[in-house]
Tab-separated table of C-alpha atoms in Angstrom:
chain	number	residue	atom	x	y	z
A	1	MET	CA	37.039	-1.974	8.616
A	2	LYS	CA	33.940	0.171	8.193
A	3	LYS	CA	32.033	1.239	11.486
A	4	CYS	CA	28.658	1.746	12.098
A	5	SER	CA	27.873	5.539	12.151
A	6	GLN	CA	25.453	4.830	15.161
A	7	CYS	CA	27.201	2.474	17.376
A	8	GLN	CA	30.717	2.447	16.259
A	9	ASN	CA	30.855	-1.390	15.994
A	10	ASN	CA	32.599	-2.901	13.025
A	11	LEU	CA	30.600	-3.435	9.914
A	12	ASN	CA	31.731	-6.126	7.872
A	13	TYR	CA	29.238	-5.850	4.837
A	14	ASN	CA	29.786	-3.802	1.773
A	15	CYS	CA	28.108	-3.810	-1.566
A	16	GLU	CA	30.533	-5.857	-3.558
A	17	THR	CA	30.184	-8.539	-1.181
A	18	CYS	CA	26.585	-8.182	0.030
A	19	ILE	CA	24.945	-11.318	-0.301
A	20	LEU	CA	21.444	-9.890	-0.256
A	21	ARG	CA	22.259	-7.414	-3.059
A	22	LEU	CA	24.084	-10.401	-5.160
A	23	SER	CA	20.914	-12.455	-4.909
A	24	GLY	CA	18.790	-10.098	-6.376
A	25	LYS	CA	16.696	-8.816	-3.128
A	26	THR	CA	17.946	-5.316	-2.765
A	27	LEU	CA	17.484	-1.918	-4.233
A	28	PHE	CA	21.153	-1.870	-5.504
A	29	TYR	CA	20.992	-5.352	-7.301
A	30	ASN	CA	23.027	-5.151	-10.537
A	31	VAL	CA	23.517	-1.352	-10.197
A	32	PRO	CA	27.044	-0.797	-11.415
A	33	SER	CA	29.659	0.033	-8.981
A	34	SER	CA	30.563	3.341	-10.637
A	35	LEU	CA	27.102	4.723	-9.830
A	36	LEU	CA	26.980	3.234	-6.251
A	37	GLN	CA	30.023	5.270	-5.438
A	38	GLU	CA	28.086	8.415	-6.298
A	39	ILE	CA	25.075	7.593	-4.338
A	40	GLU	CA	25.568	8.295	-0.742
A	41	HIS	CA	24.871	5.273	1.710
A	42	VAL	CA	26.162	4.217	4.896
A	43	ASP	CA	25.298	1.043	7.027
A	44	GLU	CA	23.771	1.583	10.334
A	45	HIS	CA	22.710	-0.588	13.478
A	46	ILE	CA	19.441	0.286	14.958
A	47	SER	CA	18.363	-1.100	18.428
A	48	ILE	CA	15.191	-2.832	18.929
A	49	ASN	CA	11.908	-0.778	19.569
A	50	THR	CA	13.421	2.477	18.184
A	51	LYS	CA	11.507	5.004	16.027
A	52	ILE	CA	13.574	5.324	12.895
A	53	TYR	CA	11.348	8.221	11.542
A	54	GLU	CA	7.975	9.579	11.953
A	55	GLU	CA	4.912	10.141	9.757
A	56	ASN	CA	5.217	13.652	8.135
A	57	GLU	CA	8.958	14.140	9.002
A	58	SER	CA	10.751	15.605	6.235
A	59	ASN	CA	14.224	13.969	5.478
A	60	THR	CA	16.217	12.623	2.508
A	61	TYR	CA	16.933	9.034	3.544
A	62	LEU	CA	15.591	6.182	2.328
A	63	TYR	CA	16.431	2.509	3.947
A	64	SER	CA	17.361	-0.632	2.826
A	65	ILE	CA	17.043	-3.586	5.339
A	66	THR	CA	20.088	-5.792	5.689
A	67	LYS	CA	18.775	-7.626	8.839
A	68	GLY	CA	15.894	-7.576	11.303
A	69	ILE	CA	12.267	-6.455	10.948
A	70	VAL	CA	10.663	-3.009	10.701
A	71	LYS	CA	7.197	-2.115	11.324
A	72	LEU	CA	5.611	0.720	9.273
A	73	SER	CA	2.526	2.358	10.860
A	74	ILE	CA	0.198	5.230	10.557
A	75	THR	CA	-1.855	7.234	13.104
A	76	ASP	CA	-5.764	6.955	12.312
A	77	ALA	CA	-8.254	9.685	13.098
A	78	SER	CA	-8.719	8.343	16.450
A	79	TYR	CA	-5.035	8.613	17.233
A	80	LYS	CA	-4.588	5.011	17.369
A	81	THR	CA	-1.355	3.588	15.840
A	82	ARG	CA	-2.212	0.901	13.047
A	83	ALA	CA	0.646	-1.010	11.637
A	84	THR	CA	0.483	-1.060	7.728
A	85	SER	CA	3.479	-3.231	6.975
A	86	LEU	CA	6.176	-5.359	8.245
A	87	LEU	CA	9.462	-5.419	6.365
A	88	THR	CA	12.454	-7.873	6.299
A	89	ALA	CA	15.767	-8.208	4.830
A	90	GLY	CA	16.272	-6.998	1.456
A	91	MET	CA	13.149	-4.563	1.568
A	92	SER	CA	13.070	-0.935	1.345
A	93	PHE	CA	11.213	1.783	3.027
A	94	GLY	CA	11.068	5.610	2.857
A	95	LEU	CA	10.923	5.449	-0.937
A	96	GLU	CA	8.713	8.595	-0.899
A	97	VAL	CA	11.792	10.703	-0.396
A	98	ILE	CA	12.792	10.246	-4.048
A	99	ASN	CA	9.457	11.985	-4.777
A	100	LYS	CA	10.606	14.762	-2.461
A	101	SER	CA	7.778	13.984	-0.202
A	102	SER	CA	7.844	13.865	3.661
A	103	TYR	CA	7.648	10.356	5.185
A	104	LEU	CA	4.387	8.641	4.729
A	105	GLN	CA	4.243	6.400	7.713
A	106	ASN	CA	6.135	5.855	10.966
A	107	ALA	CA	9.123	3.549	10.770
A	108	THR	CA	10.017	1.383	13.930
A	109	SER	CA	12.358	-1.400	14.576
A	110	ILE	CA	10.712	-4.316	16.202
A	111	THR	CA	13.962	-6.406	16.578
A	112	PRO	CA	17.456	-5.250	16.225
A	113	VAL	CA	17.929	-4.095	12.741
A	114	LYS	CA	20.787	-3.309	10.338
A	115	VAL	CA	20.007	-0.991	7.516
A	116	CYS	CA	21.563	0.751	4.614
A	117	LYS	CA	20.733	4.253	4.771
A	118	ILE	CA	20.692	5.780	1.190
A	119	LYS	CA	20.410	9.208	-0.236
A	120	LEU	CA	18.985	8.832	-3.751
A	121	ALA	CA	18.150	11.373	-6.327
A	122	ARG	CA	15.612	10.786	-8.788
A	123	GLU	CA	17.954	11.836	-11.403
A	124	GLN	CA	20.195	9.025	-10.457
A	125	ILE	CA	17.700	6.372	-11.064
A	126	ASN	CA	17.606	7.283	-14.641
A	127	GLU	CA	21.382	6.457	-14.894
A	128	SER	CA	20.872	2.712	-14.573
A	129	LYS	CA	18.197	0.480	-16.041
A	130	SER	CA	18.586	-1.907	-13.036
A	131	LEU	CA	18.004	0.899	-10.665
A	132	LEU	CA	14.872	1.932	-12.262
A	133	GLU	CA	13.627	-1.384	-12.399
A	134	ASN	CA	14.536	-2.112	-8.638
A	135	THR	CA	12.908	1.166	-7.492
A	136	LEU	CA	9.533	0.108	-9.240
A	137	LYS	CA	9.738	-3.310	-7.945
A	138	LYS	CA	10.371	-1.939	-4.440
A	139	TRP	CA	7.348	0.259	-4.697
A	140	GLN	CA	5.305	-2.923	-5.658
A	141	GLU	CA	6.811	-4.909	-2.881
A	142	ASN	CA	5.520	-2.146	-0.470
A	143	ILE	CA	1.921	-2.611	-1.768
A	144	THR	CA	2.292	-6.358	-1.586
A	145	ASN	CA	3.558	-6.022	1.997
A	146	GLN	CA	0.548	-3.738	2.915
A	147	ASN	CA	-1.861	-6.541	1.540
A	148	GLN	CA	-0.139	-9.133	3.542
A	149	ILE	CA	-0.638	-7.466	6.885
A	150	ILE	CA	-4.459	-7.416	6.107
A	151	GLU	CA	-4.244	-11.187	4.727
A	152	LYS	CA	-2.343	-12.575	7.390
A	153	PHE	CA	-2.779	-10.829	10.712
A	154	SER	CA	-6.253	-9.087	10.775
A	155	MET	CA	-8.273	-12.092	10.457
A	156	GLY	CA	-9.677	-14.703	12.912
A	157	ASP	CA	-9.739	-14.300	16.777
A	158	THR	CA	-6.944	-12.718	18.698
A	159	HIS	CA	-5.228	-15.960	19.586
A	160	THR	CA	-4.973	-17.088	15.985
A	161	ARG	CA	-3.685	-13.462	15.018
A	162	ILE	CA	-1.119	-13.329	17.528
A	163	ILE	CA	0.154	-17.012	16.852
A	164	ARG	CA	0.212	-16.235	13.230
A	165	LEU	CA	2.425	-13.198	13.843
A	166	PHE	CA	4.739	-15.098	16.201
A	167	HIS	CA	5.366	-17.648	13.280
A	168	TYR	CA	6.069	-14.628	10.926
A	169	LEU	CA	8.629	-13.326	13.505
A	170	LYS	CA	10.198	-16.579	13.946
A	171	GLU	CA	10.548	-17.187	10.144
A	172	ASN	CA	11.988	-13.659	9.596
A	173	SER	CA	13.978	-13.670	12.968
A	174	PRO	CA	17.455	-11.931	12.763
A	175	LEU	CA	18.484	-14.564	15.582
A	176	GLU	CA	20.760	-17.396	14.432
A	177	GLU	CA	18.802	-19.789	16.663
A	178	LYS	CA	16.004	-21.404	14.839
A	179	ASN	CA	12.555	-21.060	16.469
A	180	ASN	CA	13.667	-17.947	18.434
A	181	PHE	CA	12.274	-14.644	18.055
A	182	TYR	CA	12.010	-11.089	19.751
A	183	LEU	CA	8.563	-10.620	21.410
A	184	PRO	CA	7.452	-7.338	20.431
A	185	ARG	CA	5.844	-4.792	22.795
A	186	LEU	CA	2.263	-5.050	23.654
A	187	GLU	CA	1.386	-2.003	21.666
A	188	ASP	CA	3.131	-3.204	18.618
A	189	ILE	CA	1.302	-6.545	18.695
A	190	SER	CA	-1.958	-4.518	19.083
A	191	SER	CA	-1.206	-2.318	16.244
A	192	ILE	CA	-0.306	-5.428	13.953
A	193	VAL	CA	-3.231	-7.616	14.877
A	194	ASN	CA	-5.647	-4.654	15.115
A	195	VAL	CA	-6.942	-5.748	18.322
A	196	SER	CA	-6.961	-3.728	21.550
A	197	LYS	CA	-4.083	-3.760	23.921
A	198	GLU	CA	-6.411	-5.208	26.587
A	199	ASN	CA	-7.650	-8.094	24.570
A	200	CYS	CA	-3.819	-8.690	23.068
A	201	SER	CA	-2.670	-8.900	26.764
A	202	ARG	CA	-5.315	-11.434	27.772
A	203	ALA	CA	-4.510	-13.648	24.657
A	204	LEU	CA	-0.799	-13.493	25.349
A	205	SER	CA	-1.107	-14.525	28.929
A	206	LYS	CA	-2.921	-17.621	27.746
A	207	ILE	CA	-0.403	-18.112	25.083
A	208	LYS	CA	2.492	-17.997	27.607
A	209	LYS	CA	0.548	-20.092	30.149
A	210	MET	CA	-0.256	-22.733	27.659
A	211	LYS	CA	3.636	-22.727	26.799
A	212	GLU	CA	2.862	-21.973	23.142
A	213	ILE	CA	5.887	-19.770	23.411
A	214	ILE	CA	8.716	-20.184	25.953
A	215	LEU	CA	11.124	-17.692	27.373
A	216	VAL	CA	14.671	-18.046	26.365
A	217	ASP	CA	16.189	-14.890	27.422
A	218	LYS	CA	14.388	-12.632	29.855
A	219	LYS	CA	16.728	-9.498	29.181
A	220	SER	CA	16.267	-9.454	25.352
A	221	LYS	CA	12.663	-10.887	25.586
A	222	ILE	CA	13.609	-13.631	23.309
A	223	TYR	CA	11.143	-16.365	23.197
A	224	LYS	CA	10.928	-19.665	21.221
A	225	THR	CA	8.037	-21.865	19.714
B	1	MET	CA	-15.032	11.718	-33.091
B	2	LYS	CA	-13.555	8.814	-31.151
B	3	LYS	CA	-15.732	6.072	-29.786
B	4	CYS	CA	-15.303	3.919	-26.645
B	5	SER	CA	-14.098	0.512	-27.595
B	6	GLN	CA	-16.439	-1.082	-25.094
B	7	CYS	CA	-19.836	0.845	-25.582
B	8	GLN	CA	-19.317	2.605	-28.786
B	9	ASN	CA	-20.523	5.938	-27.441
B	10	ASN	CA	-18.792	8.970	-28.302
B	11	LEU	CA	-15.594	9.919	-26.351
B	12	ASN	CA	-14.764	13.708	-26.460
B	13	TYR	CA	-11.692	13.761	-24.575
B	14	ASN	CA	-8.200	13.209	-25.763
B	15	CYS	CA	-4.665	13.794	-24.274
B	16	GLU	CA	-4.241	17.348	-25.832
B	17	THR	CA	-7.270	18.651	-24.082
B	18	CYS	CA	-7.655	16.418	-21.062
B	19	ILE	CA	-8.117	18.748	-18.037
B	20	LEU	CA	-7.030	16.145	-15.608
B	21	ARG	CA	-3.722	15.802	-17.349
B	22	LEU	CA	-3.094	19.409	-17.945
B	23	SER	CA	-3.829	20.014	-14.323
B	24	GLY	CA	-1.044	17.663	-13.266
B	25	LYS	CA	-3.249	14.868	-11.858
B	26	THR	CA	-2.328	12.124	-14.445
B	27	LEU	CA	0.355	9.737	-15.445
B	28	PHE	CA	0.705	11.450	-18.600
B	29	TYR	CA	1.125	15.014	-17.077
B	30	ASN	CA	3.825	16.712	-18.995
B	31	VAL	CA	4.733	13.656	-21.244
B	32	PRO	CA	5.427	14.942	-24.736
B	33	SER	CA	2.966	14.202	-27.344
B	34	SER	CA	5.370	12.419	-29.567
B	35	LEU	CA	6.057	9.864	-26.816
B	36	LEU	CA	2.245	9.527	-26.065
B	37	GLN	CA	1.511	8.799	-29.820
B	38	GLU	CA	4.166	5.632	-29.245
B	39	ILE	CA	2.280	4.577	-26.012
B	40	GLU	CA	-0.794	2.453	-26.956
B	41	HIS	CA	-3.732	3.922	-24.966
B	42	VAL	CA	-7.490	3.692	-25.506
B	43	ASP	CA	-10.483	5.289	-23.589
B	44	GLU	CA	-13.058	3.057	-22.192
B	45	HIS	CA	-16.358	3.303	-20.337
B	46	ILE	CA	-17.053	0.730	-17.584
B	47	SER	CA	-20.405	0.021	-16.147
B	48	ILE	CA	-21.143	0.382	-12.376
B	49	ASN	CA	-20.278	-2.870	-10.457
B	50	THR	CA	-18.063	-4.396	-12.980
B	51	LYS	CA	-14.977	-6.457	-12.273
B	52	ILE	CA	-12.105	-4.922	-14.249
B	53	TYR	CA	-9.471	-7.376	-13.376
B	54	GLU	CA	-8.877	-9.956	-10.837
B	55	GLU	CA	-6.072	-10.818	-8.402
B	56	ASN	CA	-3.356	-12.861	-10.142
B	57	GLU	CA	-4.659	-12.353	-13.547
B	58	SER	CA	-1.903	-11.866	-16.059
B	59	ASN	CA	-2.310	-8.764	-18.499
B	60	THR	CA	-0.562	-5.858	-20.099
B	61	TYR	CA	-2.881	-3.002	-19.322
B	62	LEU	CA	-2.676	-0.440	-16.674
B	63	TYR	CA	-5.499	1.959	-16.063
B	64	SER	CA	-5.884	5.933	-15.491
B	65	ILE	CA	-9.302	6.836	-14.005
B	66	THR	CA	-10.920	9.771	-15.820
B	67	LYS	CA	-14.020	9.730	-13.947
B	68	GLY	CA	-15.840	7.582	-11.218
B	69	ILE	CA	-14.497	5.408	-8.486
B	70	VAL	CA	-12.699	2.120	-8.550
B	71	LYS	CA	-12.237	-0.292	-5.626
B	72	LEU	CA	-9.204	-2.377	-5.398
B	73	SER	CA	-9.443	-5.410	-3.085
B	74	ILE	CA	-7.840	-8.738	-2.126
B	75	THR	CA	-9.087	-12.030	-0.868
B	76	ASP	CA	-7.916	-12.923	2.718
B	77	ALA	CA	-7.130	-16.243	3.863
B	78	SER	CA	-10.736	-16.740	4.964
B	79	TYR	CA	-11.670	-16.088	1.435
B	80	LYS	CA	-13.113	-12.814	2.546
B	81	THR	CA	-13.015	-9.796	0.137
B	82	ARG	CA	-11.017	-7.002	1.740
B	83	ALA	CA	-11.137	-3.529	0.093
B	84	THR	CA	-7.484	-1.995	0.116
B	85	SER	CA	-8.063	1.191	-1.796
B	86	LEU	CA	-10.707	3.509	-3.350
B	87	LEU	CA	-9.285	5.311	-6.404
B	88	THR	CA	-10.786	8.517	-8.077
B	89	ALA	CA	-10.172	10.499	-11.044
B	90	GLY	CA	-6.432	11.099	-11.924
B	91	MET	CA	-5.377	7.938	-10.294
B	92	SER	CA	-3.841	4.933	-11.832
B	93	PHE	CA	-4.096	1.258	-11.048
B	94	GLY	CA	-2.690	-2.003	-12.337
B	95	LEU	CA	0.867	-0.302	-12.374
B	96	GLU	CA	2.319	-3.719	-11.421
B	97	VAL	CA	2.196	-4.587	-15.072
B	98	ILE	CA	5.279	-2.397	-15.681
B	99	ASN	CA	7.042	-4.797	-13.760
B	100	LYS	CA	5.726	-7.485	-15.830
B	101	SER	CA	3.828	-8.819	-12.814
B	102	SER	CA	0.309	-10.228	-12.610
B	103	TYR	CA	-2.366	-8.008	-11.085
B	104	LEU	CA	-1.873	-7.698	-7.222
B	105	GLN	CA	-5.458	-6.990	-6.402
B	106	ASN	CA	-9.065	-7.142	-7.838
B	107	ALA	CA	-10.364	-3.855	-9.369
B	108	THR	CA	-14.050	-3.196	-9.481
B	109	SER	CA	-16.037	-0.094	-10.599
B	110	ILE	CA	-18.387	1.076	-7.842
B	111	THR	CA	-19.803	3.859	-9.855
B	112	PRO	CA	-19.860	4.036	-13.665
B	113	VAL	CA	-16.192	4.731	-14.472
B	114	LYS	CA	-14.313	6.242	-17.677
B	115	VAL	CA	-10.639	5.181	-17.827
B	116	CYS	CA	-7.754	5.382	-20.071
B	117	LYS	CA	-6.440	1.928	-20.841
B	118	ILE	CA	-2.629	2.085	-21.094
B	119	LYS	CA	0.164	-0.421	-22.473
B	120	LEU	CA	3.215	0.925	-20.988
B	121	ALA	CA	6.743	-0.780	-21.369
B	122	ARG	CA	9.345	-0.050	-18.673
B	123	GLU	CA	11.596	1.139	-21.381
B	124	GLN	CA	9.244	3.863	-22.212
B	125	ILE	CA	9.438	5.383	-18.796
B	126	ASN	CA	12.995	6.103	-19.343
B	127	GLU	CA	12.140	8.230	-22.551
B	128	SER	CA	10.633	10.992	-20.487
B	129	LYS	CA	11.701	12.457	-17.200
B	130	SER	CA	8.148	13.608	-16.505
B	131	LEU	CA	6.849	9.873	-17.212
B	132	LEU	CA	9.375	8.524	-14.587
B	133	GLU	CA	8.502	11.288	-12.102
B	134	ASN	CA	4.755	10.715	-12.585
B	135	THR	CA	5.084	6.920	-12.287
B	136	LEU	CA	7.093	6.969	-8.980
B	137	LYS	CA	4.403	9.444	-7.951
B	138	LYS	CA	1.478	7.130	-8.748
B	139	TRP	CA	3.148	4.209	-6.744
B	140	GLN	CA	3.254	6.572	-3.827
B	141	GLU	CA	-0.258	7.680	-4.371
B	142	ASN	CA	-1.397	4.084	-4.125
B	143	ILE	CA	0.365	3.558	-0.911
B	144	THR	CA	-1.346	6.697	0.426
B	145	ASN	CA	-4.626	5.496	-0.733
B	146	GLN	CA	-4.277	2.128	1.055
B	147	ASN	CA	-3.509	4.020	4.172
B	148	GLN	CA	-6.387	6.203	3.797
B	149	ILE	CA	-8.985	3.269	3.778
B	150	ILE	CA	-7.410	2.270	7.126
B	151	GLU	CA	-7.524	5.911	8.559
B	152	LYS	CA	-11.032	6.660	7.106
B	153	PHE	CA	-13.280	3.753	7.032
B	154	SER	CA	-12.106	1.110	9.512
B	155	MET	CA	-12.507	2.910	12.667
B	156	GLY	CA	-15.438	3.781	14.927
B	157	ASP	CA	-18.789	1.956	14.969
B	158	THR	CA	-20.375	0.639	11.823
B	159	HIS	CA	-22.843	3.749	11.380
B	160	THR	CA	-19.983	6.111	11.686
B	161	ARG	CA	-17.757	3.994	9.234
B	162	ILE	CA	-20.710	3.892	6.593
B	163	ILE	CA	-21.603	7.639	6.889
B	164	ARG	CA	-17.994	8.574	6.459
B	165	LEU	CA	-17.964	6.193	3.336
B	166	PHE	CA	-21.133	7.945	1.935
B	167	HIS	CA	-19.281	11.434	2.532
B	168	TYR	CA	-16.518	10.292	0.504
B	169	LEU	CA	-18.637	8.729	-2.114
B	170	LYS	CA	-20.458	12.040	-2.552
B	171	GLU	CA	-17.355	14.194	-2.594
B	172	ASN	CA	-15.949	12.056	-5.321
B	173	SER	CA	-19.162	11.282	-7.184
B	174	PRO	CA	-19.044	11.326	-10.912
B	175	LEU	CA	-22.684	12.706	-10.977
B	176	GLU	CA	-23.183	16.328	-11.782
B	177	GLU	CA	-25.685	16.945	-9.079
B	178	LYS	CA	-24.057	17.947	-5.835
B	179	ASN	CA	-24.918	15.596	-2.718
B	180	ASN	CA	-25.865	12.651	-5.037
B	181	PHE	CA	-24.139	9.481	-4.922
B	182	TYR	CA	-24.177	5.752	-6.060
B	183	LEU	CA	-24.998	3.438	-3.228
B	184	PRO	CA	-22.523	0.551	-3.563
B	185	ARG	CA	-23.668	-3.047	-3.110
B	186	LEU	CA	-23.694	-4.285	0.439
B	187	GLU	CA	-20.702	-6.579	-0.321
B	188	ASP	CA	-18.748	-3.555	-1.367
B	189	ILE	CA	-19.758	-1.566	1.603
B	190	SER	CA	-19.046	-4.487	3.829
B	191	SER	CA	-15.417	-4.847	2.525
B	192	ILE	CA	-14.540	-1.153	2.609
B	193	VAL	CA	-15.626	-0.684	6.242
B	194	ASN	CA	-14.519	-4.043	7.296
B	195	VAL	CA	-17.778	-5.090	8.945
B	196	SER	CA	-19.845	-8.086	8.343
B	197	LYS	CA	-22.524	-7.850	5.685
B	198	GLU	CA	-25.198	-8.561	8.388
B	199	ASN	CA	-24.140	-5.515	10.503
B	200	CYS	CA	-23.707	-3.272	7.554
B	201	SER	CA	-27.219	-4.245	6.375
B	202	ARG	CA	-28.777	-3.277	9.830
B	203	ALA	CA	-26.801	-0.112	10.132
B	204	LEU	CA	-27.838	0.831	6.433
B	205	SER	CA	-31.525	0.148	7.312
B	206	LYS	CA	-31.303	2.697	9.914
B	207	ILE	CA	-29.626	5.251	8.071
B	208	LYS	CA	-32.319	5.055	5.482
B	209	LYS	CA	-34.951	5.118	8.099
B	210	MET	CA	-33.536	8.143	9.924
B	211	LYS	CA	-33.404	9.596	6.352
B	212	GLU	CA	-29.852	10.337	6.711
B	213	ILE	CA	-29.641	9.407	2.785
B	214	ILE	CA	-32.656	9.740	0.626
B	215	LEU	CA	-33.560	7.813	-2.583
B	216	VAL	CA	-33.283	10.037	-5.670
B	217	ASP	CA	-33.086	7.317	-8.539
B	218	LYS	CA	-34.409	3.823	-7.705
B	219	LYS	CA	-33.053	2.116	-10.888
B	220	SER	CA	-29.749	3.532	-10.820
B	221	LYS	CA	-29.566	3.344	-6.842
B	222	ILE	CA	-28.725	7.072	-6.675
B	223	TYR	CA	-29.015	8.577	-3.212
B	224	LYS	CA	-28.449	11.841	-1.745
B	225	THR	CA	-27.466	13.169	1.615
């Protein structure tokens, strides 16, 4: 049994049986096993609220999400953190390492996350038609994701934005129980809906008071709608 | 002499002598002439404030900017136009057609623009290492551009945002005269700085009154700082 390189827990997924991959959702869809054996990739568990990498950091890994939600963000000229994307299972981030570039954005887990950590050389992309096709599609998916955060979460009043975010989190939750989701930290909510922490805090208090979300697990900050 | 397919004016640029291409800034950098001859591409002039394509429109062309500034935008759930990027000479847009996707965003010229209109099949990308390299870099450039619009233009008060935009327009102006730039339409300014048209209009009146920008050419709406 493979073990997570971080937490040493057993990992029971591999490329050959990965449902995400087989259903066409991941970077490695249709990539021949022979090539996958040449590409360094390792599964990893990441705890909630963990910085995976920082803007401008140099590294060689890109990531494919197996479970959970990752927030990408940048720091604007007034040193405010601004979320640029929310990514879910099947999506990739850190693709810029293929261009030998340092990371363009900060990546942070906003739920517990499982990822496949991949070292992919540009030359290897040429070796498989599917891998080239998937890589180009993943870049496009990242643009679409950046647009969605504008379309979905940064319009309407604060209450509307936060409720819309909670519905998204519930729909994409890694938790088995339907309607349950991890409540993000106030700073994450603020950076996603693009409203000050103070205003988000006020809106959140009202949402809790009106029982629009209900606490399920205090320790893990799991709520349900 | 080649003529523009739109306006029939003479075009005096071609790939072999294109300075943008030779300096490494365009999609076709280092791509062998033999392959370029197989790839359909044609130069075109686009007037200021022209819709080049619309979100969800299906087409087969992508674009490389030779001169001028193009705004990409989306329509949010409240039917408001939200600018997602400003693109300048050397940059590409509409790359999603390589993935056989319809356009992800609206593309509008906010100055007179010269473009190279390109029909590129994914299979052709495989034929040149440089073309693959450039295509992946252009996707990344588009992500960086989307981040810049957040970093640069959607922070601070309305006056600060608009002045920052005018400096950007001046620096990237296709006009020969230094400090001169085309004043965008109010709706474009509003969608870029993400402030209502009413507030932009008030701020703009003050900027003109305080002579922070001065009219140079009334007909073409050219101003200088």
